[in-house]
CSV table of C-alpha atoms in Angstrom, one decimal:
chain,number,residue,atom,x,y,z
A,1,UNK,CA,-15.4,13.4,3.1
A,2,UNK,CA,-12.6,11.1,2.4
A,3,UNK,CA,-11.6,10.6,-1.2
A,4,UNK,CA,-11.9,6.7,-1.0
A,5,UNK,CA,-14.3,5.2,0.9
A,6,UNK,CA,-14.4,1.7,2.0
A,7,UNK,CA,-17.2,0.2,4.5
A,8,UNK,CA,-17.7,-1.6,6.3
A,9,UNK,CA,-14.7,-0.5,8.7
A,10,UNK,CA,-14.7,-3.3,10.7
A,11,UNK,CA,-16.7,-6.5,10.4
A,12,UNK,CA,-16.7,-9.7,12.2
A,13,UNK,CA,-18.4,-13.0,10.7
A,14,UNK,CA,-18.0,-16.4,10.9
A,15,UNK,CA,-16.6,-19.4,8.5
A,16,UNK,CA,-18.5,-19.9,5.6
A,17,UNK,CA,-20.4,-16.7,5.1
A,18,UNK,CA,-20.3,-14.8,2.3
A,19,UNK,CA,-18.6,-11.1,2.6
A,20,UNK,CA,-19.1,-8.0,0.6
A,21,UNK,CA,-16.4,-5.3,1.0
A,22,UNK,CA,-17.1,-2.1,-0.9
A,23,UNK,CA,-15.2,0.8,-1.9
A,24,UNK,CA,-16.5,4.3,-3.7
A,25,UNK,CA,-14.1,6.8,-5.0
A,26,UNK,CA,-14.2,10.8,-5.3
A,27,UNK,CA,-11.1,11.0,-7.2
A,28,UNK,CA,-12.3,10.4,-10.9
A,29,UNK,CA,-9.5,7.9,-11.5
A,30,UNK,CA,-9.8,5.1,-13.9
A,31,UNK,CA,-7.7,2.2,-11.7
A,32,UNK,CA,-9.1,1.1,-9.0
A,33,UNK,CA,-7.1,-1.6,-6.5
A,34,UNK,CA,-7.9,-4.3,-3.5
A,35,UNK,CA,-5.0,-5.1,-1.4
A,36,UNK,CA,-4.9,-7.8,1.6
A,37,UNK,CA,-2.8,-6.5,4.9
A,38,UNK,CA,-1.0,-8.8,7.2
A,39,UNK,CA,1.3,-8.3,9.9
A,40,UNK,CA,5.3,-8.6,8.7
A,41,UNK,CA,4.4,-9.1,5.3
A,42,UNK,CA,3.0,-5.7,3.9
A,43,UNK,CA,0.4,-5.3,1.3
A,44,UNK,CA,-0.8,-8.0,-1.4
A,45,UNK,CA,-2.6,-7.2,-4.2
A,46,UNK,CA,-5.4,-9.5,-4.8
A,47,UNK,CA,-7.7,-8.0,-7.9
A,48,UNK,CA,-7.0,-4.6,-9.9
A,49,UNK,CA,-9.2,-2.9,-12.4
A,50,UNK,CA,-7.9,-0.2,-15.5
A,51,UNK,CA,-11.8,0.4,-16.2
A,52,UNK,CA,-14.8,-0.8,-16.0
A,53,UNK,CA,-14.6,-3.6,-18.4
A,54,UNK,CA,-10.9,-4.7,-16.9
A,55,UNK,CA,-10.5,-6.6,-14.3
A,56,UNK,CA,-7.4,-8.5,-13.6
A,57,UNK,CA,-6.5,-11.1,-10.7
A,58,UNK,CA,-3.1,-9.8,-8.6
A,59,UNK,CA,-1.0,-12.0,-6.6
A,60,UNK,CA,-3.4,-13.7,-4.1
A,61,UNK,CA,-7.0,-13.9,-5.9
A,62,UNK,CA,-7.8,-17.6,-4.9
A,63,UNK,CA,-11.2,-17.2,-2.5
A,64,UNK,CA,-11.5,-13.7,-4.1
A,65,UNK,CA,-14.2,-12.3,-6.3
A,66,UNK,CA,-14.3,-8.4,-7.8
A,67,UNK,CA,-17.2,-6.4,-9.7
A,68,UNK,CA,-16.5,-3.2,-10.7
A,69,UNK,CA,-19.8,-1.2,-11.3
A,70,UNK,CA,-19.1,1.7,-12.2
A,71,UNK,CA,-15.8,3.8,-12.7
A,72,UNK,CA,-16.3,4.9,-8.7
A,73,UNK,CA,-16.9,1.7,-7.6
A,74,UNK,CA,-15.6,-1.6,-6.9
A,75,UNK,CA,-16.3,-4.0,-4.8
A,76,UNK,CA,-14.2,-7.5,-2.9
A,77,UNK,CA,-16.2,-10.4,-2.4
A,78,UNK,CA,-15.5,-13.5,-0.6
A,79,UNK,CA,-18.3,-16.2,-1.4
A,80,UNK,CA,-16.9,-18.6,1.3
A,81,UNK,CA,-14.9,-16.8,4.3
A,82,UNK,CA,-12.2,-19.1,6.0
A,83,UNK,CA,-10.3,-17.6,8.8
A,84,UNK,CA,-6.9,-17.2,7.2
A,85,UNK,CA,-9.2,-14.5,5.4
A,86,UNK,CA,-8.9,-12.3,8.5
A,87,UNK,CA,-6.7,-9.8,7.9
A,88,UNK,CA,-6.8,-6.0,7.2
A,89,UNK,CA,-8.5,-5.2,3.6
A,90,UNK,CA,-7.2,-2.0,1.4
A,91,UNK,CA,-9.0,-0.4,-1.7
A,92,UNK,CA,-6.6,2.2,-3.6
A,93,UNK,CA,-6.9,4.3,-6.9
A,94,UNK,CA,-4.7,5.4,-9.0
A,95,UNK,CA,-4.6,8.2,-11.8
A,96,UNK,CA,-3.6,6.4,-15.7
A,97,UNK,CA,-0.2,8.5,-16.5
A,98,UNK,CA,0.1,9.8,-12.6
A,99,UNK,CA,3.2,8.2,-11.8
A,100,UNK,CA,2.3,4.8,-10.0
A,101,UNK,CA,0.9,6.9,-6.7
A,102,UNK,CA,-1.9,4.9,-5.1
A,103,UNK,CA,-4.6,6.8,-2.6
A,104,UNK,CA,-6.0,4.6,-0.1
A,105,UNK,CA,-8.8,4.3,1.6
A,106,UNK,CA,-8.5,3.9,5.5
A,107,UNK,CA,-8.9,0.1,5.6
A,108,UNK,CA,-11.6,-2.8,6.2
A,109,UNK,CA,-10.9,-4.9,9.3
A,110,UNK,CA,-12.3,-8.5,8.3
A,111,UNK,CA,-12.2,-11.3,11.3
A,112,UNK,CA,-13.9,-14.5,10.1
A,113,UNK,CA,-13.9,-17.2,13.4
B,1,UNK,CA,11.1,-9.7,-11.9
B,2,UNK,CA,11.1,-7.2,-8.8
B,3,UNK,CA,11.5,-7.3,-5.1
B,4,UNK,CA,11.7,-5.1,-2.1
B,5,UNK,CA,13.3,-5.6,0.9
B,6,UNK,CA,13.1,-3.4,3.9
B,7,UNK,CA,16.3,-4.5,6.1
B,8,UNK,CA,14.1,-3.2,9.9
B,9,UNK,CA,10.6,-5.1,10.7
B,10,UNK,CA,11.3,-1.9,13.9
B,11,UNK,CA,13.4,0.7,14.4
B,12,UNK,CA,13.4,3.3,17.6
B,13,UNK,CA,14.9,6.7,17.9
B,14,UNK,CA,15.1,9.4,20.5
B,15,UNK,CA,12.9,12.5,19.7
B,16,UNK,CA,15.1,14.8,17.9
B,17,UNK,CA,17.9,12.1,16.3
B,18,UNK,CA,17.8,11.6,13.1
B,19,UNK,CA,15.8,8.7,11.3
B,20,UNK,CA,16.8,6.1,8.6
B,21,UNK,CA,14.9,3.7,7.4
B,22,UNK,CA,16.5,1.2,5.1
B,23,UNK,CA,15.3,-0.1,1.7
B,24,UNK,CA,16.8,-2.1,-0.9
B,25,UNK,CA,15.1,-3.2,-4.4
B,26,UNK,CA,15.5,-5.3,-7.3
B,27,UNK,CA,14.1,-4.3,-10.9
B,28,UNK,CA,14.8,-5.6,-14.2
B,29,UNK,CA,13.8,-2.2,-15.5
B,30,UNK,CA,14.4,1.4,-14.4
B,31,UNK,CA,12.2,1.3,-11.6
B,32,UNK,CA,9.7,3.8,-10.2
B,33,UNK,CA,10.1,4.0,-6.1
B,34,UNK,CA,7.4,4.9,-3.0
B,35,UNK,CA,8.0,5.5,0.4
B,36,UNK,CA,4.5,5.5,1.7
B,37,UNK,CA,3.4,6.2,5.7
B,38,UNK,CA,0.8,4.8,7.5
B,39,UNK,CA,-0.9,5.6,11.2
B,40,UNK,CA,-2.6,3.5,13.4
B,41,UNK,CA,-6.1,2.7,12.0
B,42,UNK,CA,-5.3,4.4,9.4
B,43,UNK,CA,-4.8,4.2,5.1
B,44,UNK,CA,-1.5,4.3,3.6
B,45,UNK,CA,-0.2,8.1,2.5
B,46,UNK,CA,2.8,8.4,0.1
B,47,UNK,CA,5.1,10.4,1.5
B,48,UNK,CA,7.7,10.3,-1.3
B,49,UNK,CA,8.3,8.9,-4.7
B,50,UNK,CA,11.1,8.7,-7.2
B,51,UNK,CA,10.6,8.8,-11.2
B,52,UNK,CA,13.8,8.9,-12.8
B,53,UNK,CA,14.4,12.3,-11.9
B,54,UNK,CA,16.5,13.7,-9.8
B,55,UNK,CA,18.2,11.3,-7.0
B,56,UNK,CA,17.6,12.8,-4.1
B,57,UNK,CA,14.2,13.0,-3.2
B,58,UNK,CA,12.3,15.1,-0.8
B,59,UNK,CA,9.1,14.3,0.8
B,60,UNK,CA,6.2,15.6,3.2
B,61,UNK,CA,7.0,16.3,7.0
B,62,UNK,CA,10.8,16.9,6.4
B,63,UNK,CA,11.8,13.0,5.1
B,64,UNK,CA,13.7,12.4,2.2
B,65,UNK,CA,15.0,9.5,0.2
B,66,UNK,CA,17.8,8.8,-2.0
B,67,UNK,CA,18.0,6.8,-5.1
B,68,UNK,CA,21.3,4.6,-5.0
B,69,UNK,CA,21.2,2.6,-8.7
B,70,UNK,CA,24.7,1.1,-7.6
B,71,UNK,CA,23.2,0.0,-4.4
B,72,UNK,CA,19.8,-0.6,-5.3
B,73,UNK,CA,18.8,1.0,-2.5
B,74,UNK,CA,16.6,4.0,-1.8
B,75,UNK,CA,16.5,4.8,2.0
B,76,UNK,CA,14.3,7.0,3.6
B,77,UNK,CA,15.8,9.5,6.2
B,78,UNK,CA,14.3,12.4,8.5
B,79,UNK,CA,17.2,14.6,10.0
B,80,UNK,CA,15.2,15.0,13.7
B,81,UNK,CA,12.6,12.6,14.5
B,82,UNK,CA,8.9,14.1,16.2
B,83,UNK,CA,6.3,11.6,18.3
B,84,UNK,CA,3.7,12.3,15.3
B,85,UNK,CA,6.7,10.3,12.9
B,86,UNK,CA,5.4,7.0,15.2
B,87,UNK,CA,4.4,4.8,12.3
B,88,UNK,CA,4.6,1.9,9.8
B,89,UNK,CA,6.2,2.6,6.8
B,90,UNK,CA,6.7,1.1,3.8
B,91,UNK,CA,9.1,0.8,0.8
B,92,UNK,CA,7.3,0.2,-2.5
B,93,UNK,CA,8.6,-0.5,-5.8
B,94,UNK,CA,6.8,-0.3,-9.3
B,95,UNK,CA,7.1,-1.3,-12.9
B,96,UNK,CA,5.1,-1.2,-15.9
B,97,UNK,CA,5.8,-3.9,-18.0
B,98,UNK,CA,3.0,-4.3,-20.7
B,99,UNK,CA,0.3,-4.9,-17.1
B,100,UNK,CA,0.3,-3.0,-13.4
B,101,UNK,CA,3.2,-4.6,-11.0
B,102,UNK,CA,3.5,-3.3,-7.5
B,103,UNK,CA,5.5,-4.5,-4.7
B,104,UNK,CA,5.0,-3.5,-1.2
B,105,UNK,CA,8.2,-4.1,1.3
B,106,UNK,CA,7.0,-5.9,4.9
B,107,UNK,CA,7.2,-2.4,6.4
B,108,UNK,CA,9.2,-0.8,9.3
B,109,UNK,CA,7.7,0.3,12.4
B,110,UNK,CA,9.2,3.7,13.9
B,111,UNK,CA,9.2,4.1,17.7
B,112,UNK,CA,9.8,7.5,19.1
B,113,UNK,CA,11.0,7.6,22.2
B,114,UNK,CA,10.5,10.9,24.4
């Protein structure tokens, strides 16, 4: 089993909904990351988390919402999707004191038409 | 303040030339630097990472990466490219400056040719 876990893989909704993205870790690692994909301009972090009562907004958090319920979980929330939303969704951990290296999980492929 | 730029949105090599991959940075502190890999339909994998150790660094699957302070660069080479190093990568640098700063470069795609 894979050591971050995001679901779903791929989903497909339209404007307006409201989207849950998930993401369990196996890792035991305190920090816990959501990063936004899209083409030519790499990864963007939108919410991180040290613990379970920190939560921090990253570069792109506007239409984002975050609740991290327990150390191995935390989840990306988008109350309102718009289609500039669609884009290619990353969770990653990291270990306090390891260094900076993130583990990701395999990806969450959002289209909102 | 930090940046990262990656100076190849593509690069394409032969199979069996040699690879480079070019990175430059900008950090107001001694910075902590990420070459990370990923495959189609696939998560991000760090292939190598520099600490303020030793310059040269040397990865997974043959690459390594040099640290340059007088360039700020830290490019990423592979002496003989193989069809399974067809992939995006991307440059990442890293601070800790009282919070949790990281900076992903726009990523380079690797074609290899047969």
């Amino acid at each position: 089993d894979a050591d971050v876990t995001q679901t779903p893989r791929n989903r497909i909704t339209k404007t307006g909904k409201r989207i849950m993205l998930e993401c369990s870790q196996t890792k035991g690692h305190d920090r816990m990351y959501w990063y936004r994909q899209d083409p030519g301009l790499g990864l963007r972090l939108i919410y991180y988390s040290f613990d379970v009562k920190d939560i921090n907004k990253g570069e792109i958090s506007d239409g984002y919402s975050v609740s991290r319920q327990a150390q191995a979980k935390f989840s990306l929330s988008l109350e309102s999707a718009i289609p500039n939303q669609t884009a290619l969704y990353f969770c990653a951990t990291s270990e306090r004191g390891g260094g900076g290296e993130l583990f990701f999980g395999e990806g969450s492929r959002l289209t909102v038409l | 303040a930090q940046s990262v730029t990656q100076l190849d949105s593509h690069v394409s090599v032969s199979e069996g030339t040699p690879v480079l991959l070019r990175c430059n940075y900008s950090s107001s502190y001694s910075p902590s630097l990420f070459w990370y890999v990923q495959h189609p339909n696939k998560g991000l994998q760090l292939l190598l990472k520099y600490t303020s150790a030793a310059t040269l660094v040397k990865g997974i699957n043959g690459f390594e990466a040099e640290f340059k302070k007088s360039e700020t660069s830290f490019h990423l080479t592979k002496p003989s490219a193989h069809m399974s190093d067809a992939a995006e990568y991307f440059c990442v640098v890293s601070d800790i400056t009282g919070g949790f700063k990281t900076i992903f470069g726009a990523g380079t795609r690797l074609f290899v040719k047969a």
